[in-house]
């Protein structure tokens, strides 16, 4: 029964509702609707495994290494950058970057895979951060995916300084916002 009206439901049919009320723009279901469903809790998805499978399916041979770099990058972004609603470092955003990387790889099969992935990352990250690309400069994208011979960043390998890059970027953007005269 729903709102005083009897509704016939076939026993072979399941009705499911996926809720993520913490996600921007979402609202809670009314209690009267919630009462009709059995709650189920899902675990947090394994982003590294999702990256690995997605990259392999897109034809990346170095998928294991690149999946690790992607998960480090997104984890640091979620932890270090502002929690504003327009920042989205979740699975949906990550998956869209991986799909874009696959398209770029098919379009430029001779480019190194880390360069392809960085090119897929760059536009979405610059847009998400609402900053000029120069503010990110040599920080996370370039440290994780850089390649000297293609002119897209710094040498690979060193990860311990990345949290500091995020902090500097965040502090720099805050001071930039504070110094901007009201307009």
PDB file of C-alpha atoms in Angstrom:
ATOM      1  CA  UNK A   1       0.000   0.000   0.000  1.00  0.00           C
ATOM      2  CA  UNK A   2       1.319   3.447  -0.941  1.00  0.00           C
ATOM      3  CA  UNK A   3      -0.354   6.669   0.190  1.00  0.00           C
ATOM      4  CA  UNK A   4      -3.589   4.826   0.868  1.00  0.00           C
ATOM      5  CA  UNK A   5      -3.717   3.100  -2.495  1.00  0.00           C
ATOM      6  CA  UNK A   6      -3.188  -0.632  -3.042  1.00  0.00           C
ATOM      7  CA  UNK A   7      -0.576  -1.337  -5.704  1.00  0.00           C
ATOM      8  CA  UNK A   8      -0.300  -4.821  -7.219  1.00  0.00           C
ATOM      9  CA  UNK A   9       3.302  -5.909  -7.700  1.00  0.00           C
ATOM     10  CA  UNK A  10       4.453  -9.038  -9.536  1.00  0.00           C
ATOM     11  CA  UNK A  11       6.527 -11.224  -7.183  1.00  0.00           C
ATOM     12  CA  UNK A  12       9.073 -11.779  -9.984  1.00  0.00           C
ATOM     13  CA  UNK A  13       9.819  -8.064 -10.268  1.00  0.00           C
ATOM     14  CA  UNK A  14      12.223  -6.115  -8.082  1.00  0.00           C
ATOM     15  CA  UNK A  15      12.168  -2.371  -7.621  1.00  0.00           C
ATOM     16  CA  UNK A  16      15.388  -0.794  -6.450  1.00  0.00           C
ATOM     17  CA  UNK A  17      16.352   2.746  -5.545  1.00  0.00           C
ATOM     18  CA  UNK A  18      19.948   3.915  -5.483  1.00  0.00           C
ATOM     19  CA  UNK A  19      20.534   6.816  -3.148  1.00  0.00           C
ATOM     20  CA  UNK A  20      23.531   8.993  -2.556  1.00  0.00           C
ATOM     21  CA  UNK A  21      22.149  11.919  -0.555  1.00  0.00           C
ATOM     22  CA  UNK A  22      25.604  13.404   0.040  1.00  0.00           C
ATOM     23  CA  UNK A  23      26.034  14.026  -3.675  1.00  0.00           C
ATOM     24  CA  UNK A  24      25.527  17.618  -4.847  1.00  0.00           C
ATOM     25  CA  UNK A  25      22.002  18.439  -5.986  1.00  0.00           C
ATOM     26  CA  UNK A  26      20.368  15.385  -4.436  1.00  0.00           C
ATOM     27  CA  UNK A  27      17.484  15.444  -1.962  1.00  0.00           C
ATOM     28  CA  UNK A  28      16.350  12.916   0.614  1.00  0.00           C
ATOM     29  CA  UNK A  29      13.433  10.602  -0.113  1.00  0.00           C
ATOM     30  CA  UNK A  30      10.345  11.120   2.042  1.00  0.00           C
ATOM     31  CA  UNK A  31      10.055   8.709   4.974  1.00  0.00           C
ATOM     32  CA  UNK A  32       6.817   7.291   3.523  1.00  0.00           C
ATOM     33  CA  UNK A  33       8.743   6.137   0.431  1.00  0.00           C
ATOM     34  CA  UNK A  34      11.806   4.948   2.379  1.00  0.00           C
ATOM     35  CA  UNK A  35       9.582   2.709   4.504  1.00  0.00           C
ATOM     36  CA  UNK A  36       8.609   0.719   1.400  1.00  0.00           C
ATOM     37  CA  UNK A  37      12.182  -0.380   0.668  1.00  0.00           C
ATOM     38  CA  UNK A  38      14.682  -2.571   2.461  1.00  0.00           C
ATOM     39  CA  UNK A  39      17.949  -0.687   3.010  1.00  0.00           C
ATOM     40  CA  UNK A  40      21.170  -2.198   1.711  1.00  0.00           C
ATOM     41  CA  UNK A  41      24.582  -0.689   2.281  1.00  0.00           C
ATOM     42  CA  UNK A  42      27.282  -0.996  -0.367  1.00  0.00           C
ATOM     43  CA  UNK A  43      30.995  -0.884   0.242  1.00  0.00           C
ATOM     44  CA  UNK A  44      33.216   1.795  -1.230  1.00  0.00           C
ATOM     45  CA  UNK A  45      34.323   0.763  -4.736  1.00  0.00           C
ATOM     46  CA  UNK A  46      37.926  -0.261  -5.321  1.00  0.00           C
ATOM     47  CA  UNK A  47      39.013   2.640  -7.528  1.00  0.00           C
ATOM     48  CA  UNK A  48      42.370   1.124  -8.377  1.00  0.00           C
ATOM     49  CA  UNK A  49      40.751  -2.082  -9.643  1.00  0.00           C
ATOM     50  CA  UNK A  50      38.178  -0.095 -11.629  1.00  0.00           C
ATOM     51  CA  UNK A  51      41.002   1.991 -13.160  1.00  0.00           C
ATOM     52  CA  UNK A  52      43.030  -1.115 -13.933  1.00  0.00           C
ATOM     53  CA  UNK A  53      40.176  -2.887 -15.720  1.00  0.00           C
ATOM     54  CA  UNK A  54      39.089   0.271 -17.548  1.00  0.00           C
ATOM     55  CA  UNK A  55      42.605   1.040 -18.764  1.00  0.00           C
ATOM     56  CA  UNK A  56      43.218  -2.558 -19.884  1.00  0.00           C
ATOM     57  CA  UNK A  57      39.903  -2.550 -21.734  1.00  0.00           C
ATOM     58  CA  UNK A  58      40.911   0.699 -23.464  1.00  0.00           C
ATOM     59  CA  UNK A  59      44.152  -0.929 -24.666  1.00  0.00           C
ATOM     60  CA  UNK A  60      46.693   0.444 -22.174  1.00  0.00           C
ATOM     61  CA  UNK A  61      49.622  -1.953 -21.701  1.00  0.00           C
ATOM     62  CA  UNK A  62      50.921  -0.136 -18.591  1.00  0.00           C
ATOM     63  CA  UNK A  63      47.485  -0.219 -16.972  1.00  0.00           C
ATOM     64  CA  UNK A  64      48.723  -1.417 -13.571  1.00  0.00           C
ATOM     65  CA  UNK A  65      51.167   1.463 -13.083  1.00  0.00           C
ATOM     66  CA  UNK A  66      48.789   4.053 -14.527  1.00  0.00           C
ATOM     67  CA  UNK A  67      45.867   2.816 -12.401  1.00  0.00           C
ATOM     68  CA  UNK A  68      48.009   3.293  -9.285  1.00  0.00           C
ATOM     69  CA  UNK A  69      48.913   6.843 -10.354  1.00  0.00           C
ATOM     70  CA  UNK A  70      45.278   7.708 -11.069  1.00  0.00           C
ATOM     71  CA  UNK A  71      44.091   6.490  -7.681  1.00  0.00           C
ATOM     72  CA  UNK A  72      46.879   8.387  -5.914  1.00  0.00           C
ATOM     73  CA  UNK A  73      45.920  11.546  -7.802  1.00  0.00           C
ATOM     74  CA  UNK A  74      42.192  11.288  -7.055  1.00  0.00           C
ATOM     75  CA  UNK A  75      42.797  10.307  -3.419  1.00  0.00           C
ATOM     76  CA  UNK A  76      45.044  13.331  -2.874  1.00  0.00           C
ATOM     77  CA  UNK A  77      42.537  15.590  -4.613  1.00  0.00           C
ATOM     78  CA  UNK A  78      39.677  14.412  -2.379  1.00  0.00           C
ATOM     79  CA  UNK A  79      41.796  14.801   0.762  1.00  0.00           C
ATOM     80  CA  UNK A  80      43.703  18.005   0.025  1.00  0.00           C
ATOM     81  CA  UNK A  81      41.525  20.200  -2.162  1.00  0.00           C
ATOM     82  CA  UNK A  82      38.496  22.224  -1.203  1.00  0.00           C
ATOM     83  CA  UNK A  83      35.256  20.404  -0.439  1.00  0.00           C
ATOM     84  CA  UNK A  84      33.188  22.786  -2.592  1.00  0.00           C
ATOM     85  CA  UNK A  85      30.297  21.181  -4.452  1.00  0.00           C
ATOM     86  CA  UNK A  86      31.677  21.922  -7.931  1.00  0.00           C
ATOM     87  CA  UNK A  87      34.761  19.808  -7.217  1.00  0.00           C
ATOM     88  CA  UNK A  88      34.063  16.220  -8.217  1.00  0.00           C
ATOM     89  CA  UNK A  89      36.819  13.703  -7.729  1.00  0.00           C
ATOM     90  CA  UNK A  90      34.490  10.720  -7.549  1.00  0.00           C
ATOM     91  CA  UNK A  91      34.095   7.575  -9.596  1.00  0.00           C
ATOM     92  CA  UNK A  92      31.971   9.223 -12.287  1.00  0.00           C
ATOM     93  CA  UNK A  93      34.602  11.896 -12.979  1.00  0.00           C
ATOM     94  CA  UNK A  94      37.399   9.334 -12.879  1.00  0.00           C
ATOM     95  CA  UNK A  95      35.591   7.033 -15.302  1.00  0.00           C
ATOM     96  CA  UNK A  96      34.982   9.862 -17.775  1.00  0.00           C
ATOM     97  CA  UNK A  97      38.725  10.648 -17.792  1.00  0.00           C
ATOM     98  CA  UNK A  98      39.524   6.974 -18.437  1.00  0.00           C
ATOM     99  CA  UNK A  99      37.085   6.836 -21.364  1.00  0.00           C
ATOM    100  CA  UNK A 100      38.605  10.038 -22.787  1.00  0.00           C
ATOM    101  CA  UNK A 101      42.073   8.498 -22.405  1.00  0.00           C
ATOM    102  CA  UNK A 102      40.936   5.482 -24.417  1.00  0.00           C
ATOM    103  CA  UNK A 103      39.691   7.731 -27.216  1.00  0.00           C
ATOM    104  CA  UNK A 104      42.959   9.686 -27.212  1.00  0.00           C
ATOM    105  CA  UNK A 105      44.988   6.463 -27.236  1.00  0.00           C
ATOM    106  CA  UNK A 106      43.119   5.162 -30.272  1.00  0.00           C
ATOM    107  CA  UNK A 107      43.641   8.526 -31.978  1.00  0.00           C
ATOM    108  CA  UNK A 108      47.370   8.721 -31.152  1.00  0.00           C
ATOM    109  CA  UNK A 109      48.649   5.150 -30.757  1.00  0.00           C
ATOM    110  CA  UNK A 110      52.320   6.206 -30.922  1.00  0.00           C
ATOM    111  CA  UNK A 111      52.228   8.504 -27.879  1.00  0.00           C
ATOM    112  CA  UNK A 112      53.475   7.113 -24.554  1.00  0.00           C
ATOM    113  CA  UNK A 113      50.584   5.952 -22.385  1.00  0.00           C
ATOM    114  CA  UNK A 114      51.356   8.293 -19.483  1.00  0.00           C
ATOM    115  CA  UNK A 115      51.256  11.257 -21.870  1.00  0.00           C
ATOM    116  CA  UNK A 116      47.907  10.096 -23.264  1.00  0.00           C
ATOM    117  CA  UNK A 117      46.474   9.805 -19.756  1.00  0.00           C
ATOM    118  CA  UNK A 118      47.776  13.222 -18.740  1.00  0.00           C
ATOM    119  CA  UNK A 119      46.252  14.796 -21.828  1.00  0.00           C
ATOM    120  CA  UNK A 120      42.930  13.198 -20.895  1.00  0.00           C
ATOM    121  CA  UNK A 121      43.264  14.539 -17.349  1.00  0.00           C
ATOM    122  CA  UNK A 122      44.372  18.092 -18.056  1.00  0.00           C
ATOM    123  CA  UNK A 123      41.197  19.726 -19.444  1.00  0.00           C
ATOM    124  CA  UNK A 124      38.886  18.280 -16.816  1.00  0.00           C
ATOM    125  CA  UNK A 125      41.233  19.097 -13.955  1.00  0.00           C
ATOM    126  CA  UNK A 126      41.765  22.682 -15.023  1.00  0.00           C
ATOM    127  CA  UNK A 127      38.010  23.119 -15.361  1.00  0.00           C
ATOM    128  CA  UNK A 128      37.240  21.436 -12.044  1.00  0.00           C
ATOM    129  CA  UNK A 129      39.741  23.499 -10.122  1.00  0.00           C
ATOM    130  CA  UNK A 130      38.443  26.776 -11.547  1.00  0.00           C
ATOM    131  CA  UNK A 131      42.056  27.893 -11.706  1.00  0.00           C
ATOM    132  CA  UNK A 132      44.355  28.839 -14.515  1.00  0.00           C
ATOM    133  CA  UNK A 133      46.503  25.915 -15.651  1.00  0.00           C
ATOM    134  CA  UNK A 134      49.634  27.750 -14.498  1.00  0.00           C
ATOM    135  CA  UNK A 135      48.519  27.448 -10.870  1.00  0.00           C
ATOM    136  CA  UNK A 136      48.748  23.675 -11.139  1.00  0.00           C
ATOM    137  CA  UNK A 137      52.030  24.098 -12.953  1.00  0.00           C
ATOM    138  CA  UNK A 138      54.378  21.345 -11.906  1.00  0.00           C
ATOM    139  CA  UNK A 139      52.161  19.869  -9.228  1.00  0.00           C
ATOM    140  CA  UNK A 140      50.222  16.616  -9.185  1.00  0.00           C
ATOM    141  CA  UNK A 141      49.447  16.058 -12.855  1.00  0.00           C
ATOM    142  CA  UNK A 142      52.970  16.695 -14.028  1.00  0.00           C
ATOM    143  CA  UNK A 143      54.678  14.806 -11.199  1.00  0.00           C
ATOM    144  CA  UNK A 144      52.591  11.698 -11.754  1.00  0.00           C
ATOM    145  CA  UNK A 145      52.259  11.695 -15.531  1.00  0.00           C
ATOM    146  CA  UNK A 146      55.056  13.940 -16.767  1.00  0.00           C
ATOM    147  CA  UNK A 147      57.284  13.074 -19.677  1.00  0.00           C
ATOM    148  CA  UNK A 148      60.249  15.267 -20.576  1.00  0.00           C
ATOM    149  CA  UNK A 149      60.527  14.300 -24.239  1.00  0.00           C
ATOM    150  CA  UNK A 150      56.948  15.376 -24.966  1.00  0.00           C
ATOM    151  CA  UNK A 151      57.161  18.594 -22.983  1.00  0.00           C
ATOM    152  CA  UNK A 152      54.244  17.883 -20.693  1.00  0.00           C
ATOM    153  CA  UNK A 153      55.848  17.864 -17.306  1.00  0.00           C
ATOM    154  CA  UNK A 154      58.526  16.817 -14.892  1.00  0.00           C
ATOM    155  CA  UNK A 155      60.280  13.466 -14.511  1.00  0.00           C
ATOM    156  CA  UNK A 156      58.246  10.628 -13.039  1.00  0.00           C
ATOM    157  CA  UNK A 157      58.639   8.838  -9.759  1.00  0.00           C
ATOM    158  CA  UNK A 158      58.637  11.097  -6.731  1.00  0.00           C
ATOM    159  CA  UNK A 159      55.306  11.008  -4.860  1.00  0.00           C
ATOM    160  CA  UNK A 160      56.199  12.206  -1.354  1.00  0.00           C
ATOM    161  CA  UNK A 161      56.010  15.924  -2.297  1.00  0.00           C
ATOM    162  CA  UNK A 162      52.533  15.736  -3.875  1.00  0.00           C
ATOM    163  CA  UNK A 163      50.509  16.610  -0.755  1.00  0.00           C
ATOM    164  CA  UNK A 164      52.612  19.777  -0.430  1.00  0.00           C
ATOM    165  CA  UNK A 165      51.802  20.695  -4.048  1.00  0.00           C
ATOM    166  CA  UNK A 166      48.088  20.383  -3.332  1.00  0.00           C
ATOM    167  CA  UNK A 167      48.446  22.500  -0.202  1.00  0.00           C
ATOM    168  CA  UNK A 168      50.412  25.178  -2.085  1.00  0.00           C
ATOM    169  CA  UNK A 169      47.854  25.188  -4.909  1.00  0.00           C
ATOM    170  CA  UNK A 170      44.964  25.501  -2.454  1.00  0.00           C
ATOM    171  CA  UNK A 171      46.680  28.261  -0.453  1.00  0.00           C
ATOM    172  CA  UNK A 172      47.637  30.109  -3.634  1.00  0.00           C
ATOM    173  CA  UNK A 173      44.081  30.001  -4.943  1.00  0.00           C
ATOM    174  CA  UNK A 174      42.728  31.221  -1.577  1.00  0.00           C
ATOM    175  CA  UNK A 175      45.130  34.174  -1.497  1.00  0.00           C
ATOM    176  CA  UNK A 176      44.279  34.920  -5.133  1.00  0.00           C
ATOM    177  CA  UNK A 177      40.585  34.965  -4.250  1.00  0.00           C
ATOM    178  CA  UNK A 178      41.190  37.183  -1.227  1.00  0.00           C
ATOM    179  CA  UNK A 179      43.256  39.671  -3.245  1.00  0.00           C
ATOM    180  CA  UNK A 180      40.689  39.964  -6.036  1.00  0.00           C
ATOM    181  CA  UNK A 181      38.748  43.213  -5.556  1.00  0.00           C
ATOM    182  CA  UNK A 182      34.956  42.862  -5.356  1.00  0.00           C
ATOM    183  CA  UNK A 183      33.494  43.415  -8.731  1.00  0.00           C
TER     184      UNK A 183
END
